[in-house]
Coordinates of C-alpha atoms in Angstrom, one line a residue:
Chain A
M221 CA -17.8 192.7 85.3
S222 CA -16.4 192.7 81.8
E223 CA -16.9 196.4 81.4
Q224 CA -15.1 197.2 84.6
L225 CA -11.5 198.2 84.6
L226 CA -9.4 195.5 86.3
H227 CA -6.3 196.1 88.4
D228 CA -3.4 194.0 89.8
C229 CA -2.9 194.5 93.5
R230 CA 0.9 194.2 93.1
I231 CA 1.0 197.6 91.4
G232 CA -0.4 199.3 94.6
F233 CA 2.0 197.1 96.6
A234 CA 5.1 198.1 94.7
E235 CA 4.2 201.8 94.5
S236 CA 3.5 201.9 98.2
L237 CA 6.7 200.1 99.2
T238 CA 8.9 202.2 97.0
A239 CA 7.4 205.4 98.2
L240 CA 7.8 204.3 101.8
A241 CA 11.4 203.3 101.2
E242 CA 12.2 206.8 99.8
H243 CA 11.5 208.3 103.2
D244 CA 12.5 205.4 105.5
E245 CA 15.9 203.9 105.0
R246 CA 15.1 201.1 107.5
I247 CA 12.9 199.5 104.9
V248 CA 14.6 196.5 103.1
V249 CA 13.2 193.7 100.9
V250 CA 14.0 190.0 101.2
V251 CA 13.0 187.8 98.3
N252 CA 13.4 184.2 97.1
D253 CA 14.2 184.8 93.5
S254 CA 10.8 186.5 93.4
L255 CA 11.6 190.1 92.5
G256 CA 9.7 190.0 89.2
S257 CA 6.7 188.1 90.6
S258 CA 6.6 190.6 93.5
N259 CA 6.7 193.5 91.0
L260 CA 9.8 194.8 92.8
V261 CA 12.3 195.1 89.9
G262 CA 11.8 198.8 90.0
F263 CA 12.4 198.8 93.8
S264 CA 15.6 196.9 93.3
Q265 CA 16.9 199.3 90.7
R266 CA 16.1 202.2 93.0
F267 CA 17.6 200.6 96.1
P268 CA 20.0 197.8 95.1
E269 CA 21.7 197.7 98.5
R270 CA 18.4 197.2 100.2
V271 CA 17.3 194.1 98.4
F272 CA 18.4 190.7 99.7
N273 CA 17.7 187.9 97.2
V274 CA 18.4 184.7 99.0
G275 CA 17.5 182.5 96.0
I276 CA 15.2 179.6 96.4
A277 CA 15.5 179.2 100.1
E278 CA 12.5 180.1 102.1
A279 CA 13.7 179.0 105.6
N280 CA 16.8 181.1 105.2
M281 CA 14.8 184.0 103.7
V282 CA 12.7 184.3 106.9
G283 CA 15.7 183.7 109.2
V284 CA 17.7 186.4 107.4
A285 CA 14.8 188.8 107.7
A286 CA 14.7 188.2 111.5
G287 CA 18.4 189.0 111.6
L288 CA 18.0 192.2 109.6
A289 CA 15.2 193.3 111.9
D290 CA 17.5 192.8 114.9
S291 CA 19.4 195.9 113.9
G292 CA 16.3 198.1 113.4
R293 CA 15.7 197.4 109.7
I294 CA 12.1 196.8 108.6
P295 CA 12.3 193.8 106.3
F296 CA 9.5 193.1 103.8
V297 CA 9.7 189.4 103.0
C298 CA 8.0 188.9 99.6
G299 CA 7.6 185.4 98.2
A300 CA 4.8 183.3 96.7
S301 CA 2.4 182.8 99.6
C302 CA 2.3 179.0 99.1
F303 CA 6.1 178.7 99.7
L304 CA 6.6 181.6 102.2
T305 CA 3.9 180.3 104.6
A306 CA 4.3 176.5 104.2
R307 CA 8.0 176.0 103.7
A308 CA 9.1 178.6 106.3
L309 CA 6.3 178.0 108.8
E310 CA 8.5 177.2 111.7
Q311 CA 10.7 180.2 111.0
I312 CA 7.6 182.4 111.0
K313 CA 6.6 180.9 114.3
V314 CA 9.9 181.0 116.1
D315 CA 12.1 183.6 114.4
I316 CA 9.4 186.1 113.7
A317 CA 6.3 185.7 115.9
Y318 CA 7.8 184.2 119.1
S319 CA 10.7 186.6 118.9
N320 CA 8.5 189.5 118.0
A321 CA 10.7 190.4 115.1
N322 CA 9.5 193.5 113.2
V323 CA 9.2 191.6 109.9
K324 CA 6.5 192.1 107.3
L325 CA 5.5 188.9 105.6
C326 CA 4.0 189.5 102.1
G327 CA 2.3 186.5 100.7
M328 CA 2.4 187.1 97.0
S329 CA -0.1 185.5 94.6
P330 CA -2.1 183.8 97.3
G331 CA -5.3 181.8 97.0
L332 CA -6.0 180.4 93.6
A333 CA -3.8 183.0 91.7
Y334 CA -1.7 180.2 90.3
G335 CA -4.7 178.2 89.2
E336 CA -3.3 176.3 86.3
L337 CA -0.1 175.4 88.2
G338 CA -2.0 173.0 90.4
A339 CA -2.6 172.4 94.1
T340 CA 1.1 172.6 94.9
H341 CA 1.0 176.3 94.0
H342 CA -2.5 177.1 95.3
S343 CA -2.2 179.0 98.6
I344 CA -5.6 178.3 100.2
E345 CA -4.3 177.3 103.6
D346 CA -2.0 180.3 104.4
V347 CA -4.5 182.3 106.5
A348 CA -5.4 179.2 108.5
W349 CA -1.7 178.4 109.2
L350 CA -0.8 181.9 110.3
R351 CA -4.0 182.4 112.3
A352 CA -2.9 179.7 114.7
I353 CA 0.3 181.5 115.4
S354 CA 0.2 184.0 118.2
G355 CA 1.1 187.6 117.5
V356 CA 0.8 187.8 113.7
P357 CA -2.0 190.1 112.4
I358 CA -3.4 188.9 109.1
V359 CA -4.6 191.3 106.3
V360 CA -6.3 190.2 103.1
P361 CA -6.8 193.4 100.9
A362 CA -9.4 193.5 98.2
D363 CA -8.0 195.9 95.6
P364 CA -4.8 197.9 94.9
I365 CA -5.9 200.9 97.0
E366 CA -6.5 198.7 100.0
T367 CA -3.2 196.8 99.3
R368 CA -1.3 200.1 99.1
Q369 CA -2.7 201.2 102.5
A370 CA -2.2 197.8 104.1
I371 CA 1.5 198.1 103.2
E372 CA 1.7 201.6 104.7
V373 CA 0.0 200.3 107.9
A374 CA 2.3 197.2 107.9
A375 CA 5.4 199.5 107.8
S376 CA 4.3 201.6 110.7
H377 CA 2.9 198.6 112.7
D378 CA 5.4 197.7 115.5
G379 CA 5.8 193.9 115.1
P380 CA 5.2 191.2 112.6
I381 CA 2.3 191.2 110.2
F382 CA 1.2 189.1 107.2
V383 CA -0.4 190.7 104.1
R384 CA -1.8 188.8 101.2
V385 CA -0.9 190.5 97.9
S386 CA -2.9 189.2 95.0
R387 CA -2.0 189.2 91.3
S388 CA -5.5 188.3 90.2
P389 CA -7.2 191.2 88.3
V390 CA -9.9 192.9 90.4
P391 CA -12.1 195.9 89.9
A392 CA -11.6 198.8 92.3
V393 CA -13.7 198.4 95.5
Y394 CA -12.4 201.6 97.2
D395 CA -11.7 205.1 96.1
D396 CA -8.8 207.3 97.1
D397 CA -10.6 208.6 100.2
Y398 CA -10.7 205.1 101.7
R399 CA -8.6 204.6 104.9
F400 CA -7.7 201.1 105.9
E401 CA -7.6 200.5 109.7
L402 CA -6.0 197.4 111.1
G403 CA -8.6 195.3 112.9
K404 CA -11.6 197.2 111.5
T405 CA -14.3 196.0 109.2
V406 CA -16.0 198.3 106.7
M407 CA -19.7 198.3 106.2
L408 CA -20.0 198.5 102.4
R409 CA -23.7 197.9 102.2
E410 CA -26.5 198.3 104.8
G411 CA -28.9 195.4 105.2
S412 CA -31.0 193.8 107.9
D413 CA -31.8 190.3 106.6
V414 CA -28.5 188.6 106.3
T415 CA -24.8 189.6 106.5
L416 CA -22.2 188.7 103.9
I417 CA -18.6 188.9 105.3
S418 CA -15.8 188.8 102.8
N419 CA -12.3 190.0 101.9
G420 CA -9.7 189.8 99.2
I421 CA -10.4 189.4 95.5
V422 CA -13.9 187.9 96.1
L423 CA -15.2 190.9 98.1
H424 CA -16.5 192.6 95.0
R425 CA -18.4 189.5 94.0
A426 CA -20.1 189.4 97.4
L427 CA -21.1 193.1 96.9
D428 CA -22.4 192.2 93.5
A429 CA -24.3 189.3 94.9
A430 CA -25.9 191.5 97.6
D431 CA -27.2 193.9 94.9
R432 CA -28.7 190.9 93.0
L433 CA -30.3 189.5 96.1
S434 CA -32.0 192.8 96.7
A435 CA -33.1 193.4 93.1
R436 CA -34.3 189.8 92.5
D437 CA -35.4 188.5 95.8
G438 CA -36.0 191.5 98.0
I439 CA -33.4 190.1 100.4
E440 CA -31.4 192.9 102.0
A441 CA -27.9 191.8 102.7
R442 CA -25.4 193.7 104.8
V443 CA -21.9 193.5 103.4
L444 CA -19.0 193.7 105.7
A445 CA -15.5 193.9 104.3
M446 CA -13.2 192.2 106.7
P447 CA -9.6 192.9 105.4
T448 CA -8.2 192.1 108.8
V449 CA -8.7 188.5 109.7
K450 CA -6.7 188.9 112.9
P451 CA -7.2 190.7 115.2
I452 CA -10.8 190.2 114.3
D453 CA -13.5 192.9 114.6
W454 CA -15.5 191.2 117.3
E455 CA -17.9 194.2 117.7
A456 CA -19.0 194.3 114.0
I457 CA -19.5 190.5 114.0
E458 CA -21.6 190.6 117.2
A459 CA -23.7 193.5 115.7
A460 CA -24.2 191.5 112.5
A461 CA -25.3 188.4 114.5
N462 CA -27.7 190.5 116.6
E463 CA -29.1 192.6 113.8
T464 CA -29.4 190.2 110.9
A465 CA -30.7 186.6 110.9
A466 CA -27.8 184.8 109.3
I467 CA -24.2 185.3 108.3
V468 CA -22.5 184.0 105.1
T469 CA -18.8 184.3 104.6
I470 CA -17.1 184.4 101.2
E471 CA -13.4 183.8 100.9
E472 CA -10.7 182.7 98.4
H473 CA -9.3 180.2 100.9
T474 CA -10.2 176.8 102.3
V475 CA -13.2 176.9 104.6
K476 CA -11.1 175.1 107.2
G477 CA -9.6 177.8 109.2
G478 CA -9.9 181.0 107.2
V479 CA -12.0 184.1 107.7
G480 CA -15.2 182.0 107.8
S481 CA -13.9 180.0 110.6
A482 CA -12.6 183.1 112.4
V483 CA -16.1 184.7 112.1
A484 CA -17.7 181.5 113.3
E485 CA -15.5 181.4 116.4
C486 CA -16.9 184.8 117.3
V487 CA -20.5 184.1 116.4
V488 CA -20.7 180.9 118.6
S489 CA -19.2 182.8 121.5
C490 CA -21.5 185.9 121.4
S491 CA -24.8 185.5 119.6
P492 CA -25.2 182.4 117.6
V493 CA -27.0 182.7 114.3
P494 CA -27.0 180.2 111.3
M495 CA -23.8 180.6 109.2
K496 CA -22.8 179.4 105.8
L497 CA -19.1 179.3 104.8
I498 CA -18.4 179.8 101.0
G499 CA -14.9 179.1 99.9
I500 CA -12.7 176.2 98.8
P501 CA -14.1 172.9 100.4
D502 CA -11.8 170.4 102.0
V503 CA -10.1 169.2 98.8
F504 CA -7.1 169.8 96.7
A505 CA -8.4 172.0 93.9
P506 CA -7.9 170.8 90.3
T507 CA -6.0 172.7 87.7
G508 CA -7.7 175.5 85.9
S509 CA -7.6 179.2 85.5
T510 CA -8.3 181.3 88.6
E511 CA -11.6 182.4 87.1
W512 CA -12.6 178.8 86.3
L513 CA -11.7 177.7 89.8
L514 CA -13.7 180.5 91.4
E515 CA -16.7 179.5 89.3
H516 CA -16.1 175.8 90.1
Y517 CA -16.3 176.6 93.8
G518 CA -19.3 178.9 93.6
L519 CA -17.4 182.1 94.0
T520 CA -19.1 184.1 91.3
A521 CA -21.6 186.8 92.1
S522 CA -24.5 184.7 90.7
A523 CA -23.4 181.6 92.5
I524 CA -23.0 183.5 95.8
C525 CA -26.4 185.0 95.3
E526 CA -27.9 181.6 94.7
T527 CA -26.2 180.0 97.7
V528 CA -27.3 182.8 100.1
R529 CA -30.9 182.8 98.7
T530 CA -31.2 179.0 99.2
F531 CA -29.6 179.1 102.6
V532 CA -31.8 181.8 104.0
R533 CA -34.9 180.4 102.5
A534 CA -34.2 176.9 103.8
R535 CA -33.5 178.2 107.2
Q536 CA -36.6 180.3 107.0
V537 CA -34.6 183.1 108.6
V538 CA -35.8 185.8 106.1
Chain B
V158 CA 30.6 198.3 124.3
K159 CA 33.6 196.3 125.6
T160 CA 34.7 192.8 126.2
W161 CA 34.1 191.5 129.7
I162 CA 37.8 191.5 130.5
E163 CA 38.2 195.1 129.2
A164 CA 35.3 196.1 131.4
Q165 CA 37.1 194.7 134.5
G166 CA 40.1 197.0 134.3
S167 CA 40.0 200.5 135.6
D168 CA 41.6 203.4 133.8
S169 CA 44.6 203.3 136.1
S170 CA 45.3 199.6 135.9
A171 CA 47.3 198.0 133.1
A172 CA 45.6 196.0 130.5
P173 CA 45.5 192.2 131.4
S174 CA 48.3 190.1 129.9
R175 CA 47.5 187.3 127.5
E176 CA 48.2 184.8 130.2
E177 CA 45.7 186.5 132.6
I178 CA 43.1 186.4 129.9
I179 CA 43.6 182.7 129.3
Q180 CA 43.4 182.0 133.0
A181 CA 40.2 184.0 133.3
I182 CA 38.6 182.0 130.4
D183 CA 39.5 178.7 131.9
A184 CA 38.3 179.7 135.4
R185 CA 35.0 181.0 134.0
A186 CA 34.5 177.9 131.9
R187 CA 35.0 175.7 134.9
E188 CA 32.6 177.8 137.0
A189 CA 30.0 177.7 134.1
R190 CA 30.3 173.9 134.0
R191 CA 29.6 173.6 137.7
R192 CA 26.7 176.0 137.6
S193 CA 25.1 174.6 134.4
L194 CA 25.3 171.0 135.9
A195 CA 23.7 172.2 139.1
L196 CA 20.9 173.9 137.1
V197 CA 20.1 170.8 135.2
A198 CA 20.1 168.7 138.3
M199 CA 17.9 171.2 140.1
S200 CA 15.3 171.5 137.3
G201 CA 15.4 167.8 136.4
K202 CA 15.7 168.6 132.7
G203 CA 18.4 169.7 130.4
H204 CA 21.2 168.7 128.0
V205 CA 24.4 168.4 130.0
G206 CA 26.5 166.7 127.3
G207 CA 26.3 169.6 124.9
D208 CA 26.5 172.2 127.7
L209 CA 29.9 170.8 128.8
S210 CA 31.3 170.5 125.3
A211 CA 30.6 174.2 124.7
A212 CA 32.1 175.6 127.9
E213 CA 35.4 177.0 126.6
I214 CA 33.9 178.3 123.4
L215 CA 31.3 180.4 125.3
A216 CA 33.8 181.4 128.0
T217 CA 36.3 182.6 125.3
L218 CA 33.7 184.6 123.5
Y219 CA 32.1 186.2 126.5
T220 CA 35.4 186.9 128.3
A221 CA 37.6 188.3 125.7
V222 CA 36.0 188.5 122.2
L223 CA 32.4 189.8 122.2
R224 CA 32.0 193.5 122.9
F225 CA 28.7 194.1 124.8
D226 CA 27.2 196.2 127.6
P227 CA 25.2 194.0 130.1
N228 CA 23.4 197.1 131.3
N229 CA 22.2 197.8 127.8
P230 CA 21.8 194.3 126.2
S231 CA 20.5 195.8 123.0
A232 CA 23.3 198.4 122.5
P233 CA 23.4 198.8 118.7
A234 CA 27.1 198.5 118.4
R235 CA 27.4 195.2 120.3
D236 CA 28.7 192.1 118.7
R237 CA 26.0 189.4 118.3
F238 CA 26.2 185.9 119.6
V239 CA 23.6 183.4 118.4
M240 CA 23.3 180.2 120.3
S241 CA 21.9 178.0 117.6
K242 CA 22.2 174.8 119.6
G243 CA 19.6 176.2 121.9
H244 CA 19.3 172.9 123.9
S245 CA 22.6 173.9 125.6
S246 CA 20.7 176.7 127.4
A247 CA 22.0 176.0 130.8
M248 CA 25.5 176.7 129.7
L249 CA 24.4 179.8 127.8
Y250 CA 22.5 181.1 130.9
A251 CA 25.4 180.4 133.2
T252 CA 27.7 182.3 130.8
L253 CA 25.3 185.3 130.5
D254 CA 25.0 185.4 134.2
Q255 CA 28.8 185.7 134.4
G256 CA 28.6 188.4 131.9
G257 CA 26.4 190.5 134.1
F258 CA 23.2 190.2 132.1
F259 CA 21.1 188.6 134.8
E260 CA 19.8 190.1 138.1
T261 CA 20.8 188.2 141.2
G262 CA 18.7 185.0 141.5
L263 CA 17.4 184.9 138.0
L264 CA 19.7 182.0 137.0
E265 CA 18.3 179.8 139.7
T266 CA 14.8 180.2 138.2
F267 CA 16.0 178.0 135.2
M268 CA 13.0 176.1 133.8
Q269 CA 10.8 176.9 136.9
P270 CA 7.2 177.7 136.1
G271 CA 6.9 181.1 134.4
S272 CA 10.6 181.8 134.3
P273 CA 12.1 183.7 131.4
L274 CA 14.8 181.1 131.4
N275 CA 13.0 178.5 129.2
G276 CA 14.5 175.1 128.5
H277 CA 15.4 176.7 125.1
P278 CA 16.5 180.4 125.0
A279 CA 13.9 183.0 124.0
R280 CA 14.7 186.4 122.6
G281 CA 13.0 189.2 124.4
R282 CA 12.5 187.1 127.5
A283 CA 15.9 186.3 128.8
P284 CA 18.3 189.3 128.8
G285 CA 21.2 188.9 126.5
V286 CA 19.6 186.1 124.4
E287 CA 19.9 187.3 120.8
A288 CA 17.7 184.7 119.1
S289 CA 15.0 182.2 120.0
T290 CA 16.4 178.8 119.3
G291 CA 15.8 175.2 120.1
P292 CA 14.3 173.9 116.9
L293 CA 17.6 173.2 115.1
G294 CA 18.8 175.1 112.0
H295 CA 17.3 178.4 113.0
G296 CA 20.3 180.3 114.3
L297 CA 22.6 180.5 111.3
P298 CA 20.1 182.1 108.9
I299 CA 19.3 184.7 111.6
A300 CA 23.1 185.3 112.2
A301 CA 23.6 185.7 108.5
G302 CA 20.9 188.3 108.5
M303 CA 22.5 190.1 111.4
A304 CA 25.8 190.1 109.5
A305 CA 24.1 191.5 106.4
A306 CA 22.6 194.2 108.5
A307 CA 26.0 195.1 110.0
R308 CA 27.4 195.4 106.5
L309 CA 24.5 197.6 105.4
D310 CA 25.0 199.8 108.5
R311 CA 28.7 200.1 107.7
S312 CA 29.3 198.8 111.2
K313 CA 32.3 196.9 112.5
R314 CA 30.2 194.7 114.8
R315 CA 30.7 191.0 114.3
V316 CA 28.3 188.1 114.5
Y317 CA 29.2 184.7 116.0
C318 CA 27.0 181.7 115.7
L319 CA 27.5 178.4 117.6
V320 CA 25.9 175.4 115.9
G321 CA 25.8 171.8 117.1
E322 CA 27.2 169.3 114.7
G323 CA 24.1 167.1 114.5
E324 CA 22.3 170.4 113.7
L325 CA 24.3 170.6 110.5
Q326 CA 22.0 167.9 109.1
E327 CA 19.3 170.6 108.9
G328 CA 19.3 172.0 105.3
S329 CA 18.7 175.6 106.4
N330 CA 22.3 175.9 107.6
W331 CA 23.5 175.2 104.1
E332 CA 21.1 177.7 102.7
A333 CA 22.5 180.3 105.1
L334 CA 26.1 179.4 104.3
M335 CA 25.4 179.9 100.6
F336 CA 23.9 183.3 101.3
A337 CA 26.7 184.3 103.6
S338 CA 29.5 183.4 101.2
H339 CA 27.6 184.8 98.2
N340 CA 27.3 188.1 100.0
R341 CA 30.9 187.9 101.3
L342 CA 29.9 188.3 104.9
D343 CA 33.4 188.1 106.5
N344 CA 31.9 189.6 109.6
L345 CA 30.2 186.3 110.3
T346 CA 31.9 183.5 112.3
V347 CA 30.2 180.1 112.4
I348 CA 31.5 177.8 115.2
V349 CA 30.7 174.1 115.1
D350 CA 30.7 172.3 118.4
R351 CA 32.1 169.1 116.9
N352 CA 31.7 166.8 119.9
G353 CA 31.2 163.7 117.8
L354 CA 27.7 162.8 119.2
Q355 CA 24.1 163.7 118.5
Q356 CA 21.1 162.6 120.6
G357 CA 20.9 159.0 119.6
A358 CA 24.4 158.0 118.4
S359 CA 27.6 159.3 116.9
T360 CA 27.1 161.8 114.2
E361 CA 29.2 159.9 111.7
E362 CA 27.1 156.8 112.2
T363 CA 23.8 158.7 112.0
N364 CA 24.3 160.9 108.9
A365 CA 27.9 161.6 108.4
L366 CA 29.2 165.2 108.1
E367 CA 32.7 164.3 106.9
P368 CA 34.4 165.7 105.0
L369 CA 33.1 168.7 106.9
A370 CA 36.0 171.0 106.3
A371 CA 35.9 170.4 102.6
K372 CA 32.1 170.9 102.5
A373 CA 32.3 174.2 104.3
Q374 CA 35.2 175.2 102.0
A375 CA 33.2 174.3 99.0
F376 CA 30.4 176.5 100.3
G377 CA 32.8 179.4 100.2
C378 CA 33.9 179.6 103.8
D379 CA 37.3 180.4 105.4
V380 CA 37.7 177.1 107.3
S381 CA 39.8 176.5 110.4
E382 CA 40.0 173.7 113.0
V383 CA 40.8 174.2 116.6
D384 CA 40.8 172.3 119.9
G385 CA 37.5 173.5 121.3
H386 CA 38.7 173.0 124.9
D387 CA 41.9 175.0 124.4
A388 CA 41.2 178.5 125.6
E389 CA 44.5 179.8 124.3
A390 CA 43.9 178.4 120.8
L391 CA 40.3 179.6 120.7
F392 CA 41.4 183.1 121.8
D393 CA 44.1 183.3 119.2
L394 CA 41.9 182.1 116.5
F395 CA 39.0 184.5 117.2
C396 CA 41.5 187.4 117.6
G397 CA 42.9 186.6 114.1
L398 CA 39.5 186.8 112.4
P399 CA 38.6 187.5 109.7
G400 CA 41.4 185.4 108.3
R401 CA 40.5 185.8 104.6
T402 CA 38.5 188.9 104.1
D403 CA 35.4 188.5 101.9
R404 CA 34.6 185.0 103.3
P405 CA 32.6 183.9 106.3
A406 CA 34.7 182.1 108.9
F407 CA 33.8 178.5 109.6
V408 CA 35.5 177.2 112.8
I409 CA 35.4 173.5 113.5
A410 CA 35.9 173.3 117.2
N411 CA 36.8 169.7 118.1
T412 CA 35.3 169.0 121.5
H413 CA 34.1 166.2 123.8
K414 CA 30.5 165.8 124.8
G415 CA 30.4 165.9 128.6
R416 CA 33.9 167.3 128.9
G417 CA 35.2 167.8 132.4
V418 CA 33.3 165.0 134.1
S419 CA 34.9 161.6 133.5
F420 CA 31.8 159.5 133.6
M421 CA 29.9 161.7 131.2
E422 CA 32.7 162.3 128.6
D423 CA 32.0 161.0 125.1
R424 CA 29.0 159.0 126.3
V425 CA 25.9 159.4 124.2
E426 CA 23.5 158.8 127.1
W427 CA 24.6 162.1 128.7
H428 CA 23.0 164.0 125.8
H429 CA 20.1 164.7 128.1
R430 CA 20.4 162.4 131.1
V431 CA 19.9 164.3 134.3
P432 CA 22.5 163.7 137.1
T433 CA 21.3 162.2 140.3
D434 CA 22.3 163.9 143.5
P435 CA 25.3 161.5 144.1
E436 CA 26.3 161.9 140.4
L437 CA 26.1 165.7 140.7
A438 CA 28.3 165.6 143.8
M439 CA 30.9 163.4 142.0
A440 CA 30.8 165.7 139.0
L441 CA 31.3 168.9 141.0
A442 CA 34.1 167.3 143.0
E443 CA 35.9 166.4 139.8
L444 CA 35.5 169.9 138.5
E445 CA 36.9 171.2 141.8
E446 CA 39.9 169.0 141.5
T447 CA 40.8 170.1 138.0
A448 CA 40.7 173.8 139.2

């Protein structure tokens, strides 16, 4: 991985949002003193009138966005995901989702991005919280290209949507020809033994793990990228459950309620197969760099490879 | 978009006099009191105390202040009214029905299974409801966003938000006031239904708001106080806004919970007690007499 060029998803995010705003004056931004951390200083210089910085006040931030949407504006609310989703959860439920306000919620620096800052700043519950609220699609992009496209889709989507925007450096998973479609998975690797389902900044690690499984153990893993956690791609999950002997999910999120849980809900309803959920266990993570924490919780390519191998061997499914 | 009273006049008739406007507000407030009480008695649930304290405030706004088109509830140029104290939904619905927003018979479905008239108002479900409220402290941030949007659109539309006084214990209101005054949103009017009581006790005993005027002033608002049951005073006040341009208006409307029904007035138990049939009959009779 060290030879690979690494990218910050916020670059794709800001470029995309600024380009969209050039052609659509409905687009406005609402932030909680988070212009810099959202990489939107350039946006604010280009469109000063269309930036509402409410200061450190998340409940008000989301309410103000709902009010802006009332007149036909398309607000992008950009704040650290840990604060946006937790502090303003009731506003997200009532002002945005229940009211079907056309507001785009951008959870900045989610997951373990603020590793050293501690569990207060880890946002490993955001997908679980929002997944329980009706009417909010959830997107977890894997790289800057997918982030850019997710923002374009969010802008044209009629209604609320939540997009995680990471700051953690990632290698490019997709090239410029990639087209993100809301609600659709992408089969990144064919395989008939086991299916790995992942998204976000750990997707490339799952892909890497699949290559290692093939080379070292002769286990052929299908890799499904699942950028949209909700609405979930039921068909692709059902096919994976029917065509491979086990499913392993890999996420930068607690295993209580994230993409692993969402996949499990489908699997038990359609075609049960053994599943393993890799992510943050039911604990408050300690302090440490993002990389250290990912390693700590078995989210490196080699650790994923080992977990999958042990799992399928123990289950004697392959 | 027009005020209700403007929409009543034909091209040939003269504009209503000030006296006629005040009479219309009082008559409509009285009718809305009767209808909201009947709704709560019928459904067996509701919040009559705060319904009755808000009657003249809503009647003044929906008779002679807010410009809207009931046939096109989302007309872009309309003024916005956000009922942040969403538990007073029966009064809001009775008022919206008077304004022509509801089809015949809709009002009577209040809180019935599957009705769009929830116990707390829901945007997109009940016509004319601008914001989903009920959990307290939601309306004012939304109203502030609406006012910011009007400013951005260079529109003259105004935004009014009615908050309960107990509701002001929610911090989000103060976040919104900071935002509104920082952004000089003088197209926003916050009205406090200062009826003295919250669910369990008097507001001052629970978690005091006083000095409320000084607080709102310190937050950058243009503060005024008014008798919230005096239609004439309310009408004059709203017509004079914005008083100080560049500041949001903060109107403390001094009211009485349960106003208009002697045995409910200023009594904390009538926050959400439901009148029995005999109590409803007595209440309606009292409201008849004062007509």
